[in-house]
XYZ file of C-alpha atoms in Angstrom:
717
model
C 214.054 93.755 124.605
C 211.871 95.201 121.765
C 211.634 98.777 120.833
C 207.709 98.456 121.828
C 208.950 96.947 125.481
C 210.709 100.422 126.069
C 207.837 102.543 124.774
C 205.277 100.779 126.815
C 207.580 101.109 130.038
C 207.681 104.665 129.297
C 204.314 105.208 128.812
C 203.206 103.594 132.001
C 206.068 105.435 134.107
C 204.775 107.532 137.163
C 206.812 110.168 135.852
C 205.342 112.346 133.286
C 206.897 112.112 130.055
C 206.023 114.313 126.691
C 208.174 114.108 123.443
C 207.918 117.472 121.191
C 209.254 119.122 118.315
C 210.615 122.280 118.536
C 209.349 125.011 116.033
C 211.282 127.792 114.617
C 210.530 130.716 112.436
C 212.207 131.697 109.262
C 215.443 132.984 111.066
C 215.963 129.644 112.981
C 214.530 130.977 116.134
C 212.423 128.895 118.453
C 208.780 130.340 118.362
C 206.524 127.129 119.318
C 206.887 123.819 120.041
C 204.562 120.788 119.331
C 203.348 117.856 121.256
C 204.157 114.422 119.599
C 203.184 112.068 122.528
C 202.841 112.110 126.390
C 202.150 109.593 128.812
C 199.511 109.094 131.732
C 201.514 110.535 134.346
C 202.067 113.833 131.978
C 198.434 114.195 132.000
C 197.974 113.622 135.700
C 200.964 116.246 136.323
C 199.649 118.773 134.160
C 195.900 118.553 134.144
C 195.960 118.063 130.114
C 194.417 115.237 128.242
C 196.402 113.705 125.353
C 193.654 113.691 122.962
C 193.846 117.733 123.231
C 197.787 117.778 123.267
C 199.216 115.585 120.518
C 199.595 117.106 117.285
C 198.773 120.616 118.843
C 201.337 123.308 119.266
C 201.823 124.748 123.117
C 200.515 128.208 122.100
C 197.293 126.776 120.762
C 196.949 124.768 124.034
C 198.227 127.614 126.746
C 198.095 130.547 124.665
C 199.099 132.765 127.550
C 202.517 130.886 127.697
C 203.978 133.871 125.686
C 203.097 136.178 128.738
C 204.648 133.884 131.501
C 207.903 135.362 133.482
C 209.571 132.543 132.317
C 210.571 131.834 128.394
C 209.883 127.879 128.349
C 210.208 128.279 124.634
C 213.531 129.482 124.360
C 214.623 127.451 127.162
C 213.500 124.371 125.263
C 214.712 125.454 121.819
C 217.959 125.916 123.068
C 218.417 122.247 124.214
C 216.759 120.864 121.104
C 218.383 122.686 118.505
C 221.581 121.835 120.015
C 221.119 118.311 121.037
C 221.739 119.288 124.913
C 220.313 118.622 128.302
C 218.815 120.631 130.718
C 216.792 120.711 134.261
C 214.783 123.604 135.640
C 212.524 123.970 138.619
C 209.923 126.900 137.856
C 206.378 127.899 138.346
C 203.796 127.478 135.476
C 201.734 130.315 135.543
C 199.059 128.606 133.034
C 199.011 125.503 135.105
C 199.355 127.387 138.649
C 201.898 124.349 139.374
C 205.660 123.967 140.384
C 207.538 121.481 138.231
C 210.979 120.069 138.145
C 211.647 119.348 134.394
C 214.496 117.316 133.072
C 215.233 118.028 129.534
C 217.090 116.328 126.876
C 217.310 116.149 123.080
C 217.531 112.662 121.426
C 217.857 114.111 118.231
C 218.078 117.715 116.653
C 214.836 119.637 116.774
C 213.386 117.399 119.314
C 213.215 117.061 122.916
C 212.196 115.070 125.816
C 210.807 116.354 128.872
C 210.335 114.871 132.452
C 208.012 116.395 134.508
C 207.895 116.120 138.313
C 204.982 117.834 140.180
C 206.759 119.495 143.295
C 204.016 121.873 143.989
C 203.481 119.888 147.163
C 207.118 119.847 148.073
C 207.290 123.566 147.491
C 204.476 124.305 149.842
C 205.546 122.123 152.654
C 209.183 123.318 152.123
C 209.064 125.775 154.863
C 208.083 123.345 157.377
C 210.699 120.853 156.531
C 214.004 120.732 158.137
C 216.661 122.460 156.344
C 218.663 119.415 156.058
C 215.706 117.576 154.456
C 215.755 119.081 150.805
C 213.336 116.468 149.520
C 210.757 114.104 150.817
C 213.186 111.328 149.962
C 216.270 112.767 151.429
C 217.932 110.709 154.267
C 220.330 112.328 156.929
C 222.938 110.497 158.982
C 224.731 111.877 161.718
C 228.229 109.997 162.433
C 230.939 110.220 164.907
C 234.583 111.286 164.455
C 235.447 107.705 164.575
C 232.823 106.886 161.671
C 230.292 105.449 163.692
C 226.468 105.805 162.971
C 224.741 107.690 165.712
C 221.400 109.009 164.327
C 219.346 108.842 161.256
C 216.829 111.274 160.229
C 214.226 110.137 157.520
C 210.804 110.514 156.659
C 210.213 107.005 155.430
C 212.434 104.364 156.907
C 211.475 102.151 153.630
C 213.970 104.343 151.964
C 216.491 102.736 154.051
C 218.441 100.025 152.691
C 218.599 98.060 155.792
C 216.469 98.667 159.202
C 217.147 101.908 160.780
C 218.179 100.266 164.224
C 220.806 97.931 162.508
C 222.647 101.057 161.037
C 222.607 103.053 164.378
C 225.657 102.068 166.233
C 227.497 100.369 163.129
C 230.804 101.335 161.661
C 230.963 102.833 158.078
C 232.759 99.538 157.343
C 230.488 97.417 158.637
C 227.554 98.736 156.463
C 229.337 99.448 153.120
C 231.651 96.980 151.089
C 235.251 97.355 151.510
C 235.923 99.294 148.176
C 233.062 101.658 149.031
C 233.589 102.468 152.575
C 237.345 102.993 151.762
C 236.588 105.384 149.297
C 233.913 107.466 151.668
C 236.329 107.342 154.278
C 238.824 109.356 152.328
C 235.989 111.940 151.507
C 235.009 111.987 155.237
C 238.950 112.790 156.219
C 238.724 115.398 153.457
C 235.559 117.378 154.996
C 237.562 117.151 158.424
C 240.553 118.912 157.201
C 238.976 121.495 154.732
C 235.676 122.134 156.829
C 233.877 121.907 153.429
C 231.149 120.071 151.981
C 232.305 117.116 150.154
C 230.265 114.933 147.571
C 230.431 111.293 147.165
C 228.346 109.310 144.931
C 227.704 105.721 145.666
C 225.686 102.750 144.390
C 223.299 100.699 146.904
C 225.353 98.411 149.300
C 222.782 95.585 148.639
C 223.652 93.115 145.682
C 220.330 93.347 144.471
C 220.237 97.295 144.507
C 220.043 99.268 141.396
C 219.674 102.574 143.305
C 222.232 105.256 143.313
C 222.632 108.056 146.148
C 224.666 111.357 146.458
C 225.883 111.983 149.781
C 226.941 115.397 150.876
C 229.266 115.232 153.849
C 229.427 118.156 156.440
C 231.961 118.211 159.517
C 230.115 120.003 162.222
C 232.918 121.497 164.887
C 231.701 121.781 168.373
C 233.695 121.737 171.739
C 231.911 118.725 173.268
C 230.388 117.195 170.184
C 231.621 117.277 166.734
C 230.076 115.407 163.775
C 229.671 114.586 160.546
C 226.203 115.331 159.143
C 225.448 113.449 156.126
C 222.558 114.277 153.526
C 221.818 111.551 151.345
C 219.631 111.939 148.280
C 218.283 109.197 145.732
C 219.652 110.256 142.442
C 218.867 106.922 140.764
C 216.512 108.845 138.217
C 219.415 111.269 137.331
C 221.770 108.331 136.911
C 219.522 107.040 134.710
C 218.976 109.836 132.525
C 222.657 110.461 132.656
C 223.387 106.813 131.649
C 221.242 107.324 128.902
C 222.682 110.677 127.788
C 225.929 109.037 128.061
C 224.713 106.065 126.252
C 223.259 108.558 123.481
C 226.407 110.613 123.351
C 228.455 107.702 122.705
C 225.655 106.285 120.225
C 225.935 109.467 118.268
C 230.027 109.463 118.487
C 229.813 106.265 117.175
C 227.226 107.257 114.599
C 229.221 109.796 113.363
C 232.433 107.757 113.178
C 230.635 105.207 110.901
C 227.956 106.950 109.117
C 228.159 106.716 105.427
C 228.602 110.780 105.024
C 232.106 112.578 105.659
C 231.934 114.311 109.179
C 234.534 116.771 110.280
C 234.144 118.905 113.528
C 236.042 121.878 114.652
C 236.527 123.959 117.643
C 235.180 127.586 117.715
C 238.558 128.677 116.486
C 237.935 126.623 113.205
C 240.523 123.819 114.208
C 239.687 120.152 113.745
C 238.631 118.133 116.493
C 237.023 115.273 115.083
C 237.104 113.443 111.601
C 235.154 110.093 110.475
C 236.495 107.294 108.430
C 234.692 108.512 105.607
C 236.190 111.986 105.571
C 239.582 110.374 106.082
C 239.042 108.520 102.806
C 237.895 111.413 101.171
C 240.241 114.010 102.390
C 243.020 111.842 102.332
C 243.863 112.878 105.802
C 243.688 110.639 109.115
C 242.392 111.673 112.501
C 245.776 111.855 114.038
C 247.196 114.058 111.239
C 244.346 116.252 111.059
C 243.682 116.955 114.858
C 244.366 120.399 115.610
C 244.811 121.465 111.925
C 242.684 124.356 110.528
C 239.711 123.140 108.439
C 240.751 124.546 105.150
C 244.104 123.024 105.322
C 242.586 119.430 105.307
C 239.008 120.239 103.787
C 240.413 121.963 100.585
C 237.566 123.350 98.573
C 237.437 124.863 95.135
C 234.985 126.012 92.351
C 234.472 123.335 89.677
C 234.516 125.779 86.909
C 237.005 128.602 88.052
C 239.151 126.427 90.361
C 239.668 129.131 92.415
C 239.347 128.227 96.344
C 235.845 128.350 98.023
C 234.925 130.285 101.554
C 235.964 128.145 104.492
C 232.676 126.717 105.699
C 233.629 126.833 109.373
C 234.471 130.293 109.196
C 231.154 131.563 107.663
C 229.642 129.444 110.415
C 231.537 130.982 113.183
C 230.844 134.304 111.865
C 226.950 133.903 111.409
C 225.830 131.044 113.602
C 223.757 129.772 110.809
C 223.566 126.647 109.051
C 224.934 127.236 105.224
C 224.682 124.842 102.225
C 228.042 124.098 100.232
C 227.756 125.547 96.657
C 226.373 123.146 94.110
C 229.451 123.109 92.215
C 232.086 122.491 94.749
C 234.998 120.000 94.532
C 237.054 118.681 97.301
C 240.751 118.623 96.654
C 242.133 115.519 98.281
C 245.369 115.232 99.843
C 246.686 113.341 96.859
C 245.167 115.793 94.425
C 241.952 114.037 93.367
C 238.967 116.047 92.458
C 235.713 114.674 94.006
C 232.406 116.465 93.668
C 230.782 117.262 97.000
C 227.551 118.314 98.498
C 225.993 118.931 101.994
C 226.073 121.452 104.506
C 227.884 123.073 107.764
C 226.159 123.814 110.941
C 227.329 125.446 114.280
C 227.894 123.385 117.568
C 226.307 125.432 120.750
C 226.328 125.315 124.516
C 223.132 125.403 126.482
C 224.040 129.204 126.633
C 223.583 129.386 122.834
C 227.408 130.222 122.665
C 229.104 128.505 119.410
C 231.542 126.201 120.446
C 232.680 124.685 116.958
C 231.215 123.777 113.707
C 230.320 120.206 112.060
C 230.741 119.722 108.464
C 229.092 117.015 106.853
C 229.614 116.059 103.186
C 229.353 113.547 100.842
C 230.718 112.179 97.533
C 228.334 113.734 94.979
C 229.919 111.657 91.821
C 227.483 109.225 91.568
C 224.674 111.322 92.127
C 225.763 113.801 89.760
C 226.350 111.263 87.012
C 222.983 109.951 87.908
C 221.504 113.636 87.588
C 223.197 114.250 83.922
C 222.002 110.729 82.974
C 218.180 111.721 84.055
C 218.839 114.879 82.361
C 220.056 113.295 79.417
C 217.418 110.987 78.983
C 214.479 113.809 79.902
C 215.610 115.297 76.683
C 216.843 112.637 74.454
C 215.526 109.788 72.736
C 216.828 106.394 74.364
C 216.696 104.286 70.959
C 218.429 107.084 68.465
C 220.218 109.226 71.078
C 218.547 112.356 69.159
C 216.587 114.806 70.761
C 212.997 114.068 71.905
C 209.661 115.567 71.483
C 210.120 117.324 74.893
C 212.996 118.676 74.057
C 212.235 119.738 70.482
C 208.884 121.595 71.779
C 211.120 123.699 74.049
C 213.807 124.753 71.502
C 211.252 125.346 69.093
C 209.608 127.772 71.396
C 212.981 129.285 72.505
C 214.465 129.543 69.075
C 211.139 130.867 67.696
C 212.372 134.727 67.455
C 212.986 137.027 64.889
C 216.920 136.663 65.164
C 216.387 133.216 64.211
C 214.566 133.898 61.102
C 214.225 132.613 58.343
C 213.326 129.175 60.806
C 213.128 125.925 58.609
C 211.510 122.961 59.460
C 212.242 119.510 58.148
C 209.822 116.837 58.843
C 210.551 112.861 57.789
C 208.280 110.015 58.066
C 210.041 106.369 57.748
C 208.280 104.060 55.541
C 207.961 100.627 55.921
C 208.496 100.684 59.776
C 205.687 98.705 60.660
C 205.965 96.244 57.722
C 209.775 95.813 58.775
C 208.623 95.323 62.464
C 206.183 92.702 61.462
C 208.181 90.900 59.093
C 211.490 90.859 60.588
C 210.986 91.618 64.211
C 210.975 94.807 66.321
C 215.084 94.749 66.344
C 214.939 94.872 62.780
C 212.801 98.087 63.037
C 214.925 99.355 65.950
C 217.924 99.084 63.308
C 215.858 100.843 60.702
C 215.430 103.850 62.939
C 218.706 104.188 63.976
C 220.060 104.292 60.534
C 217.600 106.840 59.578
C 219.183 108.720 62.728
C 222.700 108.529 61.794
C 222.513 109.346 58.378
C 220.288 112.377 59.460
C 223.145 113.409 61.991
C 225.853 113.012 59.446
C 224.231 115.222 56.694
C 223.131 118.068 59.179
C 225.209 120.894 60.611
C 226.232 120.568 64.141
C 224.174 123.143 65.560
C 220.670 122.159 63.524
C 218.143 120.697 66.224
C 217.267 116.817 65.214
C 214.426 115.290 66.853
C 212.572 111.894 66.869
C 209.254 113.247 67.888
C 207.449 110.215 67.368
C 207.405 106.343 66.298
C 208.433 106.804 62.970
C 208.740 110.859 62.763
C 211.674 113.029 63.039
C 212.054 116.861 62.796
C 214.967 118.858 62.035
C 214.994 122.524 62.970
C 217.164 124.794 61.182
C 217.562 128.398 62.473
C 218.811 130.998 59.871
C 218.202 128.714 57.249
C 216.025 129.515 53.970
C 213.726 127.131 52.423
C 216.359 126.110 49.631
C 219.043 125.269 52.009
C 216.278 123.153 53.917
C 215.134 121.283 50.510
C 218.661 120.645 49.890
C 219.400 118.885 53.248
C 216.415 116.958 52.860
C 217.892 115.791 49.361
C 220.947 115.021 50.879
C 219.351 112.766 53.369
C 217.064 111.115 50.738
C 219.875 110.238 48.830
C 222.125 108.919 51.434
C 219.363 106.602 52.847
C 218.677 104.952 49.257
C 221.908 103.635 49.268
C 221.259 101.773 52.470
C 219.908 98.298 52.719
C 218.513 96.925 55.535
C 215.993 93.749 56.065
C 213.306 95.232 54.346
C 215.288 96.393 51.393
C 216.247 100.176 50.501
C 215.568 102.656 53.407
C 212.970 105.128 52.547
C 211.221 108.403 53.929
C 209.057 110.846 53.169
C 209.812 114.461 53.907
C 208.146 117.722 53.994
C 209.385 121.436 54.185
C 208.368 124.794 55.612
C 209.802 127.857 56.568
C 208.943 131.041 58.950
C 209.945 134.172 57.333
C 207.884 136.882 59.185
C 207.741 137.450 63.140
C 204.197 137.367 62.907
C 203.633 133.909 61.501
C 202.542 131.233 63.854
C 205.097 128.551 64.482
C 202.429 125.808 64.606
C 200.963 126.556 61.297
C 204.474 126.284 59.732
C 204.943 122.962 61.583
C 201.401 122.011 59.914
C 202.433 122.900 56.535
C 205.622 120.885 56.605
C 203.798 118.204 58.151
C 201.072 117.963 55.221
C 203.756 118.308 52.362
C 205.305 115.068 53.998
C 201.645 113.336 54.147
C 201.096 114.307 50.277
C 204.454 112.802 49.473
C 204.075 109.999 51.315
C 200.430 108.984 49.846
C 202.207 109.628 46.520
C 204.971 107.165 46.916
C 203.042 104.429 49.087
C 201.669 102.184 46.401
C 204.974 101.752 44.959
C 207.139 101.771 48.127
C 204.820 99.066 49.804
C 204.810 96.859 46.692
C 208.695 97.017 46.367
C 208.616 96.340 50.017
C 206.150 93.196 49.789
C 208.449 91.649 46.986
C 211.667 92.228 48.944
C 210.198 90.254 51.973
C 209.003 87.534 49.432
C 212.903 87.606 47.712
C 213.980 87.484 51.344
C 212.048 84.474 52.054
C 212.861 82.428 49.320
C 216.272 82.765 49.992
C 215.895 81.991 53.382
C 213.712 78.865 52.396
C 214.456 78.009 48.891
C 211.645 75.249 48.522
C 209.139 77.787 49.540
C 209.329 79.438 45.965
C 208.131 76.504 44.440
C 205.490 75.610 47.222
C 204.198 79.334 46.910
C 203.855 78.638 43.138
C 202.286 75.145 43.127
C 199.592 76.314 46.026
C 198.446 79.474 43.632
C 198.463 77.392 40.331
C 196.366 74.745 42.357
C 194.106 77.452 43.707
C 193.510 79.355 40.683
C 192.310 76.005 39.013
C 189.674 75.222 42.027
C 188.682 78.803 41.773
C 188.198 78.488 38.056
C 185.924 75.264 38.569
C 184.003 77.013 41.020
C 183.118 79.607 38.549
C 185.079 82.509 39.842
C 185.337 85.768 37.756
C 188.753 86.132 36.717
C 189.328 89.239 39.289
C 188.584 86.664 42.204
C 190.908 83.918 40.765
C 193.760 86.607 40.356
C 193.365 87.757 43.874
C 193.076 83.772 45.111
C 196.188 82.884 43.019
C 198.104 86.064 44.638
C 196.876 84.882 47.996
C 198.417 81.535 47.394
C 201.623 83.047 46.192
C 202.048 84.923 49.609
C 200.196 82.781 52.039
C 203.229 81.746 53.849
C 204.994 85.307 53.974
C 204.596 85.314 57.572
C 207.146 82.656 57.822
C 209.671 85.295 57.220
C 209.503 85.904 61.295
C 209.986 82.454 62.063
C 213.670 81.074 62.782
C 215.477 78.882 60.476
C 216.025 76.704 63.163
C 212.434 75.722 63.521
C 211.103 75.793 59.988
C 214.409 73.528 58.487
C 214.171 71.078 61.998
C 214.332 67.615 60.700
C 213.387 66.186 63.994
C 209.691 66.167 65.558
C 208.874 69.489 66.660
C 208.325 70.435 70.209
C 205.077 72.245 71.645
C 206.823 75.384 71.447
C 208.068 75.060 68.074
C 204.637 74.307 66.867
C 203.236 77.277 68.640
C 205.868 79.474 66.883
C 205.026 78.041 63.276
C 201.292 78.511 63.739
C 201.917 82.466 64.255
C 202.874 82.588 60.749
C 199.187 83.092 59.429
C 198.807 86.061 61.673
C 202.170 87.851 61.085
C 201.340 87.189 57.358
C 197.956 88.977 57.801
C 199.943 91.944 59.904
C 202.304 92.416 56.938
C 199.618 92.632 54.442
C 196.543 94.528 56.340
C 198.536 97.861 56.453
C 198.879 97.822 52.457
C 196.026 99.010 50.497
C 196.841 96.880 47.702
C 197.280 93.683 49.831
C 194.508 94.436 52.421
C 191.879 92.146 50.735
C 194.110 89.123 50.900
C 194.977 89.579 54.627
C 191.836 87.629 55.952
C 192.037 84.881 53.391
C 195.548 84.347 54.284
C 194.796 84.857 58.134
C 192.326 81.767 57.987
C 193.955 79.213 55.314
C 194.655 76.804 58.372
C 191.316 76.933 59.933
C 189.406 73.416 59.635
C 185.916 72.905 58.467
C 185.131 70.879 61.710
C 186.479 74.186 63.727
C 189.504 72.845 65.095
C 191.704 74.900 63.257
C 193.686 77.757 63.961
C 194.081 80.631 64.929
C 190.196 81.542 65.231
C 188.617 78.303 65.371
C 186.332 78.833 62.640
C 183.503 76.495 61.617
C 182.620 75.452 58.096
C 180.984 78.519 55.932
C 182.325 80.755 58.707
C 185.850 80.345 57.109
C 186.068 82.476 53.780
C 185.831 80.801 50.484
C 189.324 81.260 49.038
C 190.684 80.573 52.607
C 189.409 77.259 52.245
C 190.739 76.525 48.840
C 194.148 77.442 49.521
C 193.804 75.178 52.519
C 193.512 72.290 50.281
C 195.660 73.123 47.847
C 198.452 73.902 50.932
C 197.866 70.594 52.640
C 197.802 68.331 49.325
C 201.087 70.189 48.283
C 202.792 69.802 51.694
C 201.587 65.962 51.503
C 202.946 64.999 48.656
C 206.343 67.295 48.751
C 206.968 66.799 52.236
C 208.429 69.043 55.102
C 211.839 68.686 56.833
C 210.523 66.948 59.811
C 207.932 64.754 57.777
C 208.912 62.380 54.470
C 206.139 62.834 51.060
C 203.466 60.672 50.525
C 202.593 59.227 47.383
C 199.987 60.691 45.144
C 197.643 57.791 45.714
C 197.985 58.143 49.760
C 197.708 61.836 49.879
C 194.267 61.396 47.726
C 193.028 59.046 50.540
C 194.129 61.659 53.214
C 192.377 64.284 51.416
C 189.254 62.004 51.062
C 189.448 61.126 54.948
C 189.637 64.626 55.398
C 186.433 65.899 53.929
C 183.860 67.300 56.548
C 186.702 67.286 59.004
C 189.806 69.198 57.906
C 188.329 70.155 54.283
C 185.442 71.397 53.018
C 183.858 68.489 51.122
C 182.555 69.952 48.105
C 185.963 71.762 47.422
C 187.535 68.554 48.288
C 185.598 66.684 45.475
C 186.332 69.565 43.026
C 189.840 69.310 43.572
C 189.922 65.406 43.330
C 188.011 65.880 39.962
C 190.580 68.274 38.625
C 193.501 65.946 40.148
C 192.009 62.869 37.790
C 191.549 64.832 34.811
C 195.376 65.705 35.191
C 196.181 62.161 35.684
C 197.183 63.069 38.960
C 199.674 65.491 37.912
C 199.250 69.159 39.069
């Protein structure tokens, strides 16, 4: 059956049903309860509607309930807080009705009430036979030889067979042998003792699912001794008891199989239950631990002092309150292992509120503690370099910005060429550059200096009780050490700035800005030479990677210069054109040799990779003032005159003139000198290809100029 089936069944019961949450004050004392769900029968029994109940507290619905003679809130509260059960018949002044209320708690702080409106029963009770305690009671008169002689019943339909079929029958004729034998022994006991005897039995009908309580009296008289048996239908009670038993077993099974360690004790603090997780953590099994004092099995010490911690059961038994274990509590297992644990201990109370024991729930805190430490580390550290991050630096700057730390010096560094390294050699190379800078800073700084990465390529060192001279010396040591390092983009270079706070009234933000300004001034003064050096280093690396590329670049530069001169360009424009011809393939530095040197036909993916090189070239050059004008020329040198080129698909004069010139020089050199995946063409075939490419691949006018130059030089360029 589905949960929805059971829920629908409950909602359509003829017994008033309501589900509540108890509300306690700050001391844990019940002061109210909230309606979560009610069924239609509950509305009928109380005269209250669900829309006015659900989500509301009882004191909002019935404000006078606090003045009632009976304390409903306390009654429900004890059951809800202790996972208990209860039953009561009580008059509700607010509703002017009598109720029989059955209560049980499926989980702590929650309880379910089953309401029976017994107002009518109470009103009619005085008029009923004393033997008939409820409308559903049945009274049998049975002879001393166990034959039914009379039946008193309000509604004969409640009998399991017609009344006339029962009267005159022996008990063994009516009930199965297993029930009749047991019942007869109870009759005999009533006869011998003269006291009422109770006997519970199930309906003798095979299809019957009803349970009954028989209260058996022996009435002795001179002429007519007999047994009087009052029968009460206890099916509902049995159903609830069975539900409670199942719930109890489920709770017990849950405790034994739950992922947390669970230990329960009696009222003296001696162990009564220990689940498998607790066995594993403590090293004690249930059989060994049963009956032992809690602190002998759950040996707790302080993480730092290693002193024994207070027995949680003792505190709970003394105060009656739920307690949390200290944050730095270690469990010493039976084999001496130290295990960080966390969680709580709570009292177990009976219906009268008396503490009958303690339950301690705890878990291995090791993984959580490690994760917390990792999270804390990550929240204050840069994940790439392992240095402190901006958040930590800002907090430390505020913390250390005190008179006792003066002079307080700041060093700010900016890594030169990080973007260039990323563009030319990939982000992994950029990461290696940043990690190398971080490593050198750590090696050259003092252990108590605060080193942080506060931006993509920015680092700061905070130096308490350090004058400006010492700060400058540290900056020199770091720069000197980095200048000896060689990575993908050549020498590692950083720009540095410094400032110092010497007076308490100086604003630390102004000191930071001063150091930052010095760093930027230094960076600007060295930018040109540093970046020129970087470009030369990249080209040198490219030529080492692809030796044929140097000769190709030189030939493209030469041919481009000749075309530019014939077109009447100025000397400055020709020099720029030739430089662009030299650098037109710089972006190939980021393409793998396995593609650039592949002798077989390239795949679609490999072609896409190669076609990236103009954009990579543009990205490398656009960030450098001296080379920025060349970036667009090189970006478009693979565009076609008919608009079918890449990367932008420009058409005709949309393509910069210099790019159209380099396109012709590059194509001719590639035809005549070949590529790993393509054999070179003869000059004659190449000239024909160039001629055929006019108006499609190449600018026709520039092509004619190039072919004329080629002819004038006897086809030798």
